[in-house]
């Protein structure tokens, strides 16, 4: 089932997500719907917050052919090196806007998988950026928060205008 994606500046995107207490069939249904929604968009990452479910669930697939689905439940990040990377970011909740954001390049992620089993991975590059972007969503944070207030308010005004037309 394709879910509706909340768009900036919807205040529901600012909700702090709760940890998943137990990974159940209901969690897996949410994950399946999130992948369907992300692949349909299409996008490379989606946090449950963006579909108005305020639980710590993330789906990511950086592959061209949708062959590398990655699920993160209750993710925790540890910074591994002090170096940074700048990358052009977009977001399904901020459609049509792309801006450079600076993030940590090298992290270790501890998480549960879709069966509730813990795993760890060390990541760099685009995957590291994407995981940090999605974890920000779980904390009510958006990539536009890293931009200047002027850039952010321009984006907000343009999207608000579009939302009025669509309404
Ligand atoms: C987050 O973003 C990300 O504006 C995932 O019109 C992005 O999947 C992490 C999308 C870049 C790292 C680098 C955006 C689709 C998809 C749009 C996405 C749009 C249609 C964004
Ligand atoms: Co996003």
mmCIF file of C-alpha atoms and ligand atoms in Angstrom:
data_model
loop_
_atom_site.group_PDB
_atom_site.id
_atom_site.type_symbol
_atom_site.label_atom_id
_atom_site.label_comp_id
_atom_site.label_asym_id
_atom_site.label_seq_id
_atom_site.Cartn_x
_atom_site.Cartn_y
_atom_site.Cartn_z
ATOM 1 C CA UNK A 1 0.000 0.000 0.000
ATOM 2 C CA UNK A 2 1.384 3.395 -0.995
ATOM 3 C CA UNK A 3 1.314 5.812 1.931
ATOM 4 C CA UNK A 4 0.923 9.603 1.879
ATOM 5 C CA UNK A 5 4.185 11.488 2.466
ATOM 6 C CA UNK A 6 4.067 14.544 4.738
ATOM 7 C CA UNK A 7 5.670 17.631 3.224
ATOM 8 C CA UNK A 8 7.625 20.507 4.803
ATOM 9 C CA UNK A 9 6.542 22.622 6.701
ATOM 10 C CA UNK A 10 3.992 20.113 8.085
ATOM 11 C CA UNK A 11 4.483 20.289 11.897
ATOM 12 C CA UNK A 12 3.946 16.516 12.193
ATOM 13 C CA UNK A 13 7.424 16.100 10.653
ATOM 14 C CA UNK A 14 8.759 17.575 13.927
ATOM 15 C CA UNK A 15 7.438 14.672 16.054
ATOM 16 C CA UNK A 16 10.098 12.636 17.886
ATOM 17 C CA UNK A 17 9.766 8.937 16.974
ATOM 18 C CA UNK A 18 9.550 6.313 19.725
ATOM 19 C CA UNK A 19 11.677 3.147 19.736
ATOM 20 C CA UNK A 20 9.935 0.017 18.442
ATOM 21 C CA UNK A 21 9.372 -2.164 21.541
ATOM 22 C CA UNK A 22 8.845 -5.388 19.667
ATOM 23 C CA UNK A 23 9.269 -6.093 15.955
ATOM 24 C CA UNK A 24 5.980 -7.698 14.909
ATOM 25 C CA UNK A 25 4.069 -8.494 11.712
ATOM 26 C CA UNK A 26 2.578 -5.003 12.029
ATOM 27 C CA UNK A 27 6.097 -3.520 11.944
ATOM 28 C CA UNK A 28 6.898 -5.638 8.858
ATOM 29 C CA UNK A 29 3.673 -4.456 7.154
ATOM 30 C CA UNK A 30 4.761 -0.849 7.801
ATOM 31 C CA UNK A 31 8.225 -1.657 6.373
ATOM 32 C CA UNK A 32 6.709 -3.235 3.226
ATOM 33 C CA UNK A 33 4.431 -0.208 2.725
ATOM 34 C CA UNK A 34 7.370 2.151 3.266
ATOM 35 C CA UNK A 35 9.448 0.350 0.596
ATOM 36 C CA UNK A 36 6.491 0.437 -1.815
ATOM 37 C CA UNK A 37 6.046 4.170 -1.131
ATOM 38 C CA UNK A 38 9.771 4.921 -1.505
ATOM 39 C CA UNK A 39 10.180 2.882 -4.729
ATOM 40 C CA UNK A 40 7.055 4.487 -6.195
ATOM 41 C CA UNK A 41 8.279 8.045 -5.495
ATOM 42 C CA UNK A 42 11.088 7.138 -6.387
ATOM 43 C CA UNK A 43 13.522 7.763 -3.547
ATOM 44 C CA UNK A 44 16.553 6.186 -1.871
ATOM 45 C CA UNK A 45 15.519 6.596 1.773
ATOM 46 C CA UNK A 46 12.359 7.036 3.823
ATOM 47 C CA UNK A 47 11.754 7.371 7.572
ATOM 48 C CA UNK A 48 8.456 6.349 9.201
ATOM 49 C CA UNK A 49 8.053 9.964 10.431
ATOM 50 C CA UNK A 50 7.530 10.995 6.802
ATOM 51 C CA UNK A 51 4.443 8.775 6.536
ATOM 52 C CA UNK A 52 3.160 10.047 9.896
ATOM 53 C CA UNK A 53 4.143 6.943 11.890
ATOM 54 C CA UNK A 54 6.262 8.088 14.801
ATOM 55 C CA UNK A 55 8.292 4.948 15.419
ATOM 56 C CA UNK A 56 12.018 4.444 14.798
ATOM 57 C CA UNK A 57 11.839 2.686 11.426
ATOM 58 C CA UNK A 58 13.878 3.541 8.299
ATOM 59 C CA UNK A 59 14.055 2.000 4.836
ATOM 60 C CA UNK A 60 16.902 2.655 2.382
ATOM 61 C CA UNK A 61 17.859 1.299 -1.054
ATOM 62 C CA UNK A 62 20.718 2.957 -2.923
ATOM 63 C CA UNK A 63 20.765 0.423 -5.776
ATOM 64 C CA UNK A 64 19.585 1.242 -9.299
ATOM 65 C CA UNK A 65 17.481 -1.909 -9.545
ATOM 66 C CA UNK A 66 15.920 -1.896 -6.040
ATOM 67 C CA UNK A 67 17.920 -4.988 -5.116
ATOM 68 C CA UNK A 68 19.526 -3.784 -1.872
ATOM 69 C CA UNK A 69 16.762 -3.032 0.626
ATOM 70 C CA UNK A 70 18.121 -2.004 4.024
ATOM 71 C CA UNK A 71 15.895 -1.791 7.105
ATOM 72 C CA UNK A 72 16.964 0.044 10.264
ATOM 73 C CA UNK A 73 14.884 -0.226 13.432
ATOM 74 C CA UNK A 74 15.915 1.715 16.572
ATOM 75 C CA UNK A 75 19.196 2.784 14.923
ATOM 76 C CA UNK A 76 22.090 4.151 16.977
ATOM 77 C CA UNK A 77 25.023 5.946 15.403
ATOM 78 C CA UNK A 78 28.599 6.129 16.616
ATOM 79 C CA UNK A 79 30.987 8.596 14.971
ATOM 80 C CA UNK A 80 34.139 6.822 13.779
ATOM 81 C CA UNK A 81 36.294 9.537 12.276
ATOM 82 C CA UNK A 82 36.427 13.266 12.483
ATOM 83 C CA UNK A 83 36.165 13.877 8.766
ATOM 84 C CA UNK A 84 33.224 15.427 6.981
ATOM 85 C CA UNK A 85 31.723 15.269 3.528
ATOM 86 C CA UNK A 86 29.508 17.706 1.646
ATOM 87 C CA UNK A 87 26.722 16.229 -0.415
ATOM 88 C CA UNK A 88 23.774 17.522 -2.380
ATOM 89 C CA UNK A 89 20.693 16.274 -0.510
ATOM 90 C CA UNK A 90 17.035 16.081 -1.352
ATOM 91 C CA UNK A 91 14.069 14.706 0.553
ATOM 92 C CA UNK A 92 10.695 13.229 -0.378
ATOM 93 C CA UNK A 93 9.208 15.623 2.201
ATOM 94 C CA UNK A 94 10.842 18.621 0.459
ATOM 95 C CA UNK A 95 10.074 17.786 -3.191
ATOM 96 C CA UNK A 96 11.945 19.666 -5.896
ATOM 97 C CA UNK A 97 14.678 21.156 -3.684
ATOM 98 C CA UNK A 98 18.284 20.008 -3.431
ATOM 99 C CA UNK A 99 20.987 21.647 -1.337
ATOM 100 C CA UNK A 100 24.482 20.884 -0.075
ATOM 101 C CA UNK A 101 24.728 19.592 3.506
ATOM 102 C CA UNK A 102 27.894 18.774 5.484
ATOM 103 C CA UNK A 103 27.826 15.545 7.483
ATOM 104 C CA UNK A 104 30.170 13.098 9.183
ATOM 105 C CA UNK A 105 31.749 10.738 6.662
ATOM 106 C CA UNK A 106 32.391 7.601 8.707
ATOM 107 C CA UNK A 107 29.937 6.058 11.186
ATOM 108 C CA UNK A 108 29.053 2.763 12.830
ATOM 109 C CA UNK A 109 25.348 1.956 13.001
ATOM 110 C CA UNK A 110 23.767 -0.444 15.483
ATOM 111 C CA UNK A 111 20.241 -1.450 14.644
ATOM 112 C CA UNK A 112 17.606 -4.187 14.552
ATOM 113 C CA UNK A 113 16.674 -5.837 11.259
ATOM 114 C CA UNK A 114 13.142 -6.731 10.080
ATOM 115 C CA UNK A 115 13.245 -9.909 12.184
ATOM 116 C CA UNK A 116 14.171 -7.940 15.302
ATOM 117 C CA UNK A 117 17.746 -9.259 15.213
ATOM 118 C CA UNK A 118 20.516 -6.820 16.180
ATOM 119 C CA UNK A 119 23.260 -6.061 13.651
ATOM 120 C CA UNK A 120 26.048 -3.547 13.173
ATOM 121 C CA UNK A 121 27.593 -1.994 10.119
ATOM 122 C CA UNK A 122 30.353 0.483 9.396
ATOM 123 C CA UNK A 123 29.522 2.883 6.581
ATOM 124 C CA UNK A 124 30.949 5.814 4.622
ATOM 125 C CA UNK A 125 29.948 7.916 1.633
ATOM 126 C CA UNK A 126 26.374 8.161 0.352
ATOM 127 C CA UNK A 127 25.076 5.441 2.678
ATOM 128 C CA UNK A 128 26.497 7.258 5.711
ATOM 129 C CA UNK A 129 24.835 10.485 4.549
ATOM 130 C CA UNK A 130 21.530 8.770 3.873
ATOM 131 C CA UNK A 131 21.456 7.049 7.289
ATOM 132 C CA UNK A 132 22.181 10.364 9.073
ATOM 133 C CA UNK A 133 19.487 12.123 6.998
ATOM 134 C CA UNK A 134 16.902 9.453 7.885
ATOM 135 C CA UNK A 135 17.838 9.341 11.590
ATOM 136 C CA UNK A 136 17.375 13.130 11.629
ATOM 137 C CA UNK A 137 13.758 12.533 10.501
ATOM 138 C CA UNK A 138 13.196 10.270 13.530
ATOM 139 C CA UNK A 139 14.367 13.185 15.688
ATOM 140 C CA UNK A 140 12.037 15.646 13.952
ATOM 141 C CA UNK A 141 14.853 17.224 11.968
ATOM 142 C CA UNK A 142 14.967 17.996 8.225
ATOM 143 C CA UNK A 143 17.892 18.750 5.898
ATOM 144 C CA UNK A 144 16.517 22.278 5.391
ATOM 145 C CA UNK A 145 17.336 22.938 9.074
ATOM 146 C CA UNK A 146 21.035 22.998 8.070
ATOM 147 C CA UNK A 147 20.460 25.752 5.489
ATOM 148 C CA UNK A 148 20.430 29.495 6.100
ATOM 149 C CA UNK A 149 17.135 30.884 7.462
ATOM 150 C CA UNK A 150 16.713 32.763 4.166
ATOM 151 C CA UNK A 151 17.048 29.623 2.007
ATOM 152 C CA UNK A 152 14.771 27.677 4.360
ATOM 153 C CA UNK A 153 12.034 30.314 4.315
ATOM 154 C CA UNK A 154 12.187 30.548 0.491
ATOM 155 C CA UNK A 155 11.680 26.790 0.259
ATOM 156 C CA UNK A 156 8.873 26.926 2.835
ATOM 157 C CA UNK A 157 7.055 29.689 0.953
ATOM 158 C CA UNK A 158 7.326 27.895 -2.409
ATOM 159 C CA UNK A 159 6.018 24.641 -0.949
ATOM 160 C CA UNK A 160 3.191 26.396 0.935
ATOM 161 C CA UNK A 161 2.139 28.016 -2.343
ATOM 162 C CA UNK A 162 2.108 24.618 -4.084
ATOM 163 C CA UNK A 163 0.111 23.076 -1.220
ATOM 164 C CA UNK A 164 -2.517 25.810 -1.595
ATOM 165 C CA UNK A 165 -2.829 25.105 -5.317
ATOM 166 C CA UNK A 166 -3.140 21.380 -4.640
ATOM 167 C CA UNK A 167 -5.727 21.835 -1.873
HETATM 168 C C1 LIG B 1 17.616 11.232 1.438
HETATM 169 O O1 LIG B 1 16.041 11.354 -0.296
HETATM 170 C C2 LIG B 1 18.922 11.582 0.768
HETATM 171 O O2 LIG B 1 12.943 16.380 -4.340
HETATM 172 C C3 LIG B 1 16.651 10.448 0.583
HETATM 173 O O3 LIG B 1 11.179 15.674 -6.240
HETATM 174 C C4 LIG B 1 18.965 12.286 -0.424
HETATM 175 O O4 LIG B 1 15.071 9.747 -1.512
HETATM 176 C C5 LIG B 1 20.111 11.222 1.345
HETATM 177 C C6 LIG B 1 13.200 12.760 -4.028
HETATM 178 C C7 LIG B 1 20.173 12.587 -1.030
HETATM 179 C C8 LIG B 1 21.303 11.527 0.744
HETATM 180 C C9 LIG B 1 21.353 12.196 -0.439
HETATM 181 C C10 LIG B 1 13.402 14.097 -3.818
HETATM 182 C C11 LIG B 1 12.292 12.382 -5.004
HETATM 183 C C12 LIG B 1 13.871 11.722 -3.236
HETATM 184 C C13 LIG B 1 12.731 15.060 -4.555
HETATM 185 C C14 LIG B 1 15.267 10.932 -1.342
HETATM 186 C C15 LIG B 1 11.816 14.680 -5.530
HETATM 187 C C16 LIG B 1 11.608 13.334 -5.762
HETATM 188 C C17 LIG B 1 14.667 11.982 -2.166
HETATM 189 CO CO1 LIG B 2 14.169 13.045 3.946
#
